[in-house]
């Protein structure tokens, strides 16, 4: 072998580009992202290779259902997995330097897992796997005294909004670990986040101070609750134990009777006030809103009456032309604008079988027809015939039997929550959580049932505590609320 052949052989071995070989690399450290934040999954070719005319495919579990697909010079969104619709993008301007990284927006618990970056170089292909860790920090735990155990007082520590399942520690006043007796984990099917209940039995010591600590091993963060138990609660004689046990059993019987009486068929909420206590705002008042409809936002075929009743008609109404009105969606906004605080109002839909209601952001599209989805700045539920649905990417059928005649809408601006309740049965229908509101929000109503009225009212949040009334009496009252409205 002469010198020229040796030189060519050396170049082919040292420089992969001359032999057509390439590799792709992911990040050196697995990425970690909190729920609701954006994540970047790094994927880089080596040597740097222009990707403009190649296929770049990101997938999670199924090659044929990509998280994102770039081919033939453009993004092919029609093939995208619906769970990632509108939440992904590539760094196309950096394709010339071989950057095939993926940006994943507004992550949720279901995004946790292994992703594959696949590049088809026509004559060959390469792929690399990236493990994405998603972490959700729950609320600060709250502690409840649950009664007496065999040796001391049984205490429960509860929190929600965690992912993955948190590690729970109990400590006494000397910061020594106590052993928890039982743990209950409940996973929310909509958000994928965990609600945690951990119990421990504590005994009296010199200070009677205790702590419940919940740790997120992914985010390396923790939340802690401190509490102190008065020494008089720790029984010293059998008489006190007997008296406390009798009182405790009596309370439990009353609670069971209450649950059996009011929550026989559905899983009920404890009432909006208790819900707010769980949010940590028990000292703040709920604004029970008297919603009025904004005529200048109403679709031309909507008839408005008494500032808070509306119905869909077959003919356009005579009113001044407004650039703020809905043109394609048969909808109207409330004139109330919310940019802070917690608010509650009720929408009465007793005779209507085709409606959507909730809240909408100030900059949401009104002139063109759009889907009523959170990514389009609509947070709503819908009734279509016999069933009710959540208007999100899952479009889940809600547990709403019988169909609600009055729907309570609760907005907590700072905590990013929009919740819906069946007022008659006092049951929770659906919640949108984890939002970061930055614009004004308005009440939203839509009707597709001609000549059927919908009304908004300022019913008190305490109505969730009242006895359910008969459907017939609810309909008679609804007719009286829209005076002069033909049915």
XYZ file of C-alpha atoms in Angstrom, residues 6-484:
479
model
C -2.638 5.178 3.546
C -3.597 8.882 3.682
C -7.096 8.226 2.264
C -7.633 5.358 4.739
C -6.586 7.629 7.639
C -9.002 10.387 6.599
C -11.924 7.970 6.345
C -11.257 6.693 9.854
C -10.743 10.076 11.492
C -13.473 12.057 9.688
C -16.837 10.244 9.697
C -18.336 12.712 7.218
C -16.061 11.365 4.501
C -17.423 7.850 5.004
C -21.061 8.921 5.345
C -21.319 8.024 9.064
C -23.031 10.215 11.650
C -24.360 10.125 15.194
C -26.920 12.051 17.206
C -26.676 12.962 20.878
C -29.144 13.896 23.594
C -28.494 15.905 26.765
C -25.774 14.806 29.173
C -28.204 15.157 32.093
C -31.837 14.033 31.928
C -34.074 17.149 31.816
C -36.353 17.959 34.785
C -39.319 20.351 34.440
C -42.098 21.490 36.844
C -45.726 20.969 35.816
C -46.928 23.895 33.689
C -43.440 24.948 32.532
C -41.803 24.466 29.096
C -39.168 21.794 28.502
C -36.444 21.526 25.838
C -35.357 17.996 24.828
C -31.928 18.341 23.242
C -31.035 16.394 20.091
C -27.908 17.292 18.057
C -26.227 15.625 15.063
C -22.462 14.997 15.094
C -20.968 16.059 12.803
C -23.385 18.979 12.252
C -25.673 18.058 9.364
C -28.322 20.229 7.680
C -31.795 18.823 8.466
C -33.953 20.908 6.093
C -34.515 18.086 3.590
C -34.514 15.207 6.089
C -37.162 13.645 8.321
C -37.037 14.534 12.030
C -39.483 12.508 14.125
C -40.062 12.752 17.882
C -42.194 10.049 19.484
C -42.868 8.771 22.974
C -44.535 5.356 23.006
C -45.633 4.786 19.409
C -43.502 5.493 16.333
C -46.644 5.929 14.211
C -48.152 8.504 16.600
C -45.412 11.155 16.791
C -45.081 13.892 19.344
C -43.788 16.052 16.454
C -42.942 15.251 12.826
C -40.911 17.310 10.337
C -40.729 15.923 6.788
C -40.534 17.137 3.189
C -39.453 20.580 4.361
C -42.316 21.350 6.788
C -43.986 20.316 10.061
C -46.664 17.640 9.514
C -49.102 18.438 12.314
C -51.931 16.217 11.014
C -49.978 13.131 12.102
C -49.310 14.478 15.609
C -50.537 12.698 18.744
C -53.589 14.667 19.926
C -52.199 14.890 23.478
C -49.435 17.189 22.194
C -51.532 19.316 19.822
C -50.411 22.947 19.892
C -47.686 22.287 22.500
C -44.574 21.401 20.467
C -42.146 23.092 18.123
C -38.703 22.499 16.607
C -35.881 25.023 16.274
C -36.169 25.224 12.475
C -33.817 28.216 12.210
C -31.053 26.033 13.640
C -31.594 23.084 11.274
C -28.537 24.094 9.256
C -26.329 23.359 12.279
C -27.967 19.975 12.975
C -30.100 21.053 15.955
C -33.165 18.758 16.082
C -34.181 19.654 19.662
C -37.861 19.668 20.672
C -39.603 22.339 22.758
C -42.541 20.949 24.761
C -44.842 23.670 26.170
C -47.040 23.721 29.276
C -45.994 20.268 30.495
C -48.315 18.067 32.542
C -47.899 14.883 34.549
C -48.756 12.690 31.525
C -45.695 14.106 29.671
C -43.332 12.298 32.050
C -41.446 9.487 30.293
C -38.955 8.503 27.597
C -38.884 10.355 24.260
C -37.077 9.277 21.095
C -35.401 11.659 18.629
C -35.342 9.857 15.257
C -33.595 11.282 12.143
C -33.890 9.612 8.731
C -30.794 10.445 6.659
C -32.305 8.680 3.585
C -29.453 6.150 3.288
C -29.426 5.486 7.020
C -31.109 6.588 10.245
C -30.140 7.257 13.862
C -32.091 7.720 17.077
C -31.460 8.710 20.689
C -33.680 8.373 23.753
C -34.193 11.192 26.294
C -35.774 10.669 29.712
C -37.961 13.628 30.716
C -38.821 13.955 34.407
C -41.912 16.028 35.224
C -42.477 17.183 38.799
C -45.537 18.701 40.445
C -45.272 20.521 43.792
C -48.447 20.111 45.810
C -50.069 22.498 48.247
C -48.715 23.042 51.731
C -50.026 20.093 53.797
C -52.809 20.575 56.332
C -53.218 18.469 59.467
C -56.365 16.975 61.012
C -56.880 15.343 64.416
C -58.677 12.063 63.720
C -59.148 10.595 67.215
C -57.461 8.219 69.644
C -55.287 5.268 68.733
C -53.980 2.472 70.936
C -51.123 4.536 72.383
C -51.853 8.176 71.560
C -53.674 10.562 69.247
C -54.123 9.661 65.571
C -53.279 12.556 63.209
C -53.767 12.827 59.428
C -51.689 14.925 57.006
C -53.239 15.727 53.625
C -52.139 17.550 50.450
C -52.915 17.482 46.715
C -51.321 18.454 43.400
C -48.194 16.202 43.610
C -46.300 14.352 40.902
C -44.828 11.846 41.278
C -46.032 10.459 44.605
C -44.295 12.422 47.374
C -42.198 10.966 50.174
C -43.874 11.692 53.550
C -42.004 12.150 56.846
C -43.370 12.781 60.353
C -41.133 14.407 62.985
C -41.552 15.287 66.649
C -40.266 18.384 68.449
C -36.735 16.955 68.529
C -36.814 16.433 64.727
C -36.742 12.673 65.236
C -38.564 10.621 62.593
C -41.906 9.049 63.451
C -43.321 6.082 61.557
C -46.475 6.738 59.495
C -49.115 4.044 59.834
C -51.031 4.284 56.546
C -50.790 6.119 53.255
C -53.581 6.749 50.751
C -52.721 7.930 47.241
C -55.465 9.048 44.845
C -54.605 10.017 41.247
C -56.661 12.611 39.380
C -57.587 11.127 35.975
C -57.707 14.583 34.370
C -54.408 16.082 35.591
C -52.463 12.970 36.598
C -51.596 14.609 39.939
C -51.737 12.810 43.282
C -53.694 13.578 46.451
C -51.955 12.202 49.552
C -53.303 11.268 53.005
C -50.772 9.998 55.561
C -51.633 9.055 59.151
C -49.530 8.684 62.285
C -50.178 8.041 65.980
C -48.364 10.520 68.245
C -47.736 10.374 71.990
C -47.101 13.155 74.477
C -43.530 14.426 74.984
C -41.936 17.525 76.537
C -43.190 19.977 73.880
C -45.935 18.162 71.947
C -44.844 19.852 68.686
C -44.911 17.857 65.458
C -44.256 18.301 61.731
C -45.532 16.673 58.544
C -43.036 16.907 55.669
C -43.780 16.013 52.024
C -40.834 15.777 49.610
C -40.767 15.763 45.803
C -37.770 13.606 44.852
C -37.777 14.854 41.238
C -37.761 18.606 41.942
C -35.753 18.187 45.177
C -38.237 20.417 47.006
C -40.507 19.947 49.994
C -43.555 21.362 51.801
C -43.974 21.213 55.573
C -46.785 21.747 58.096
C -46.139 22.372 61.800
C -48.667 21.833 64.574
C -48.846 21.591 68.350
C -51.222 19.457 70.425
C -52.297 20.581 73.874
C -51.262 18.210 76.634
C -54.836 18.037 77.965
C -55.851 16.115 74.844
C -53.545 13.240 75.712
C -55.636 10.967 77.965
C -54.276 10.055 81.385
C -57.212 8.047 82.681
C -59.665 5.609 81.191
C -62.546 8.002 82.007
C -61.241 10.645 79.617
C -60.627 7.984 77.003
C -64.201 6.745 77.318
C -65.703 10.248 77.183
C -63.644 11.239 74.178
C -64.450 7.971 72.414
C -68.177 8.458 72.976
C -68.080 11.996 71.604
C -65.943 10.909 68.679
C -68.265 8.018 67.819
C -71.269 10.354 68.007
C -69.591 12.794 65.600
C -68.759 9.960 63.216
C -72.387 8.739 63.267
C -73.644 12.249 62.479
C -71.165 12.570 59.605
C -72.127 9.173 58.177
C -75.816 10.077 58.328
C -75.094 13.383 56.576
C -73.123 11.654 53.834
C -75.742 8.950 53.368
C -78.535 11.526 53.174
C -76.909 13.991 50.788
C -74.415 11.938 48.738
C -76.164 8.694 47.943
C -75.630 8.548 44.164
C -72.752 10.943 43.485
C -69.418 11.827 44.954
C -70.234 15.232 46.463
C -68.169 18.270 47.301
C -68.285 19.492 50.894
C -69.439 22.883 49.686
C -67.679 25.793 48.085
C -66.531 27.269 51.399
C -64.727 24.066 52.354
C -63.232 23.937 48.856
C -61.789 27.419 49.442
C -60.392 26.376 52.806
C -58.510 23.598 51.017
C -57.069 26.272 48.744
C -55.724 28.047 51.816
C -57.961 31.113 51.500
C -60.394 30.540 54.361
C -60.025 34.127 55.558
C -60.988 35.679 52.218
C -64.512 36.309 50.999
C -65.930 34.804 47.819
C -67.380 37.419 45.480
C -70.885 36.176 44.630
C -71.262 37.862 41.250
C -74.421 39.388 39.817
C -73.637 38.771 36.145
C -75.164 40.986 33.457
C -74.916 40.148 29.757
C -72.968 42.495 27.475
C -75.232 43.189 24.471
C -72.429 44.457 22.255
C -70.702 41.017 22.417
C -73.863 39.017 21.572
C -74.162 36.976 18.353
C -76.737 38.589 15.996
C -79.241 35.723 16.516
C -79.178 35.912 20.310
C -82.102 37.680 21.995
C -81.320 39.296 25.375
C -83.947 40.070 28.036
C -83.761 41.599 31.524
C -79.914 41.985 31.182
C -79.345 38.394 32.319
C -81.527 36.126 30.121
C -80.658 35.071 26.586
C -81.929 32.648 23.931
C -81.066 31.648 20.372
C -83.573 32.703 17.669
C -83.879 31.917 13.974
C -83.741 35.595 12.968
C -81.089 38.222 13.560
C -81.924 40.775 16.237
C -81.989 44.506 15.610
C -79.072 46.055 17.476
C -76.132 48.366 16.612
C -73.257 46.679 14.784
C -70.331 46.025 17.135
C -66.810 44.884 16.418
C -66.788 43.070 19.773
C -69.629 40.643 18.991
C -69.277 36.940 18.196
C -69.849 36.301 14.472
C -69.733 32.497 14.210
C -70.107 31.277 17.791
C -73.700 31.749 19.015
C -72.356 33.263 22.200
C -72.372 36.255 24.515
C -70.088 37.502 27.317
C -70.938 38.862 30.706
C -70.013 42.480 31.264
C -68.144 41.509 34.454
C -64.341 41.478 34.069
C -62.188 39.504 36.512
C -58.440 40.075 36.920
C -58.030 38.922 40.541
C -59.855 37.250 43.423
C -62.378 34.403 43.695
C -65.840 34.650 42.170
C -68.980 32.510 41.975
C -72.160 32.747 39.907
C -74.936 30.433 38.746
C -76.231 29.716 35.225
C -79.758 28.289 34.887
C -80.230 25.964 31.902
C -83.329 24.016 32.955
C -85.023 23.842 29.525
C -81.950 23.983 27.259
C -80.289 20.813 25.890
C -77.465 22.418 23.854
C -75.266 24.886 25.746
C -71.704 25.743 26.711
C -70.716 27.929 29.649
C -67.665 28.995 31.624
C -65.097 31.787 31.285
C -63.118 33.239 28.379
C -60.030 35.425 28.137
C -60.321 39.016 26.899
C -58.185 38.390 23.772
C -59.951 35.159 22.691
C -61.118 34.975 19.065
C -64.659 36.280 18.481
C -64.894 36.914 14.752
C -63.944 33.421 13.548
C -65.165 29.998 14.622
C -62.773 28.297 17.057
C -62.916 25.259 19.317
C -63.792 26.055 22.941
C -60.489 24.768 24.312
C -58.146 26.137 27.004
C -55.394 26.639 24.415
C -57.826 28.977 22.605
C -58.470 30.774 25.947
C -61.897 29.185 26.627
C -62.481 27.206 29.859
C -65.971 25.717 29.466
C -68.184 22.655 29.838
C -70.930 21.695 27.375
C -74.219 19.840 27.181
C -74.997 18.119 23.883
C -78.267 16.210 24.071
C -78.314 13.804 27.009
C -74.625 14.112 28.014
C -72.342 16.810 29.383
C -68.682 17.112 28.350
C -65.505 18.905 29.392
C -64.309 21.150 26.568
C -60.649 20.160 26.554
C -58.429 17.807 24.577
C -59.892 14.753 26.360
C -63.564 15.793 25.861
C -64.555 13.512 28.707
C -68.191 12.693 29.455
C -69.017 14.204 32.863
C -70.792 12.391 35.682
C -73.828 14.695 35.465
C -76.917 12.567 36.017
C -79.514 13.926 36.239
C -78.597 16.667 33.752
C -77.959 19.908 35.658
C -80.642 22.591 35.684
C -78.435 25.088 37.539
C -74.642 25.123 37.102
C -72.444 26.946 39.621
C -69.276 28.473 38.139
C -66.340 29.137 40.476
C -63.270 31.136 39.354
C -60.122 31.405 41.490
C -57.923 33.754 39.440
C -54.665 33.521 41.390
C -54.730 29.724 41.767
C -55.673 29.246 38.087
C -58.798 27.177 38.782
C -62.185 27.160 37.046
C -64.693 24.707 38.596
C -68.277 23.714 37.797
C -70.957 22.316 40.135
C -74.445 20.875 39.767
C -76.195 23.139 42.269
C -79.328 20.965 42.578
C -77.419 17.790 43.529
C -74.437 19.606 45.106
C -71.972 17.562 43.050
C -68.696 18.547 41.424
C -68.794 18.335 37.606
C -65.330 19.360 36.372
C -62.318 21.584 37.140
C -59.638 23.210 34.970
C -56.513 23.596 37.115
C -52.909 24.703 36.785
C -53.687 27.743 34.605
C -51.668 30.970 34.796
C -54.187 33.682 33.989
C -52.664 36.947 32.767
C -55.638 38.676 31.097
C -59.088 39.728 32.144
C -61.624 36.881 32.203
C -65.345 37.190 31.381
C -68.383 34.909 31.957
C -69.216 33.041 28.732
C -72.518 31.565 27.474
C -73.362 29.726 24.240
C -76.675 28.211 23.112
C -77.538 25.961 20.185
C -81.111 25.174 21.246
C -83.514 27.554 19.459
C -86.018 29.425 21.672
C -84.664 27.866 24.891
C -83.637 30.400 27.527
C -80.456 30.554 29.602
C -80.131 32.813 32.654
C -77.275 33.933 34.902
C -77.919 34.785 38.546
C -76.061 35.680 41.738
C -77.123 32.662 43.817
C -75.077 32.309 46.997
C -72.257 29.786 47.203
C -73.972 28.538 50.363
C -76.687 27.075 48.120
C -74.381 24.075 47.716
C -75.236 23.223 51.325
C -79.034 23.292 50.879
C -81.361 20.376 50.262
C -81.841 19.440 46.580
C -85.303 20.444 45.395
C -87.522 18.614 42.946
C -86.953 19.112 39.255
C -90.526 20.398 38.794
C -90.161 23.171 41.392
C -86.806 24.156 39.847
C -88.417 24.544 36.418
C -91.310 26.631 37.821
C -88.888 28.974 39.511
C -86.772 29.235 36.337
C -89.832 30.322 34.361
C -90.507 33.068 36.904
C -86.910 34.319 36.653
C -87.220 35.116 32.940
C -90.463 37.107 33.105
C -92.142 37.452 29.734
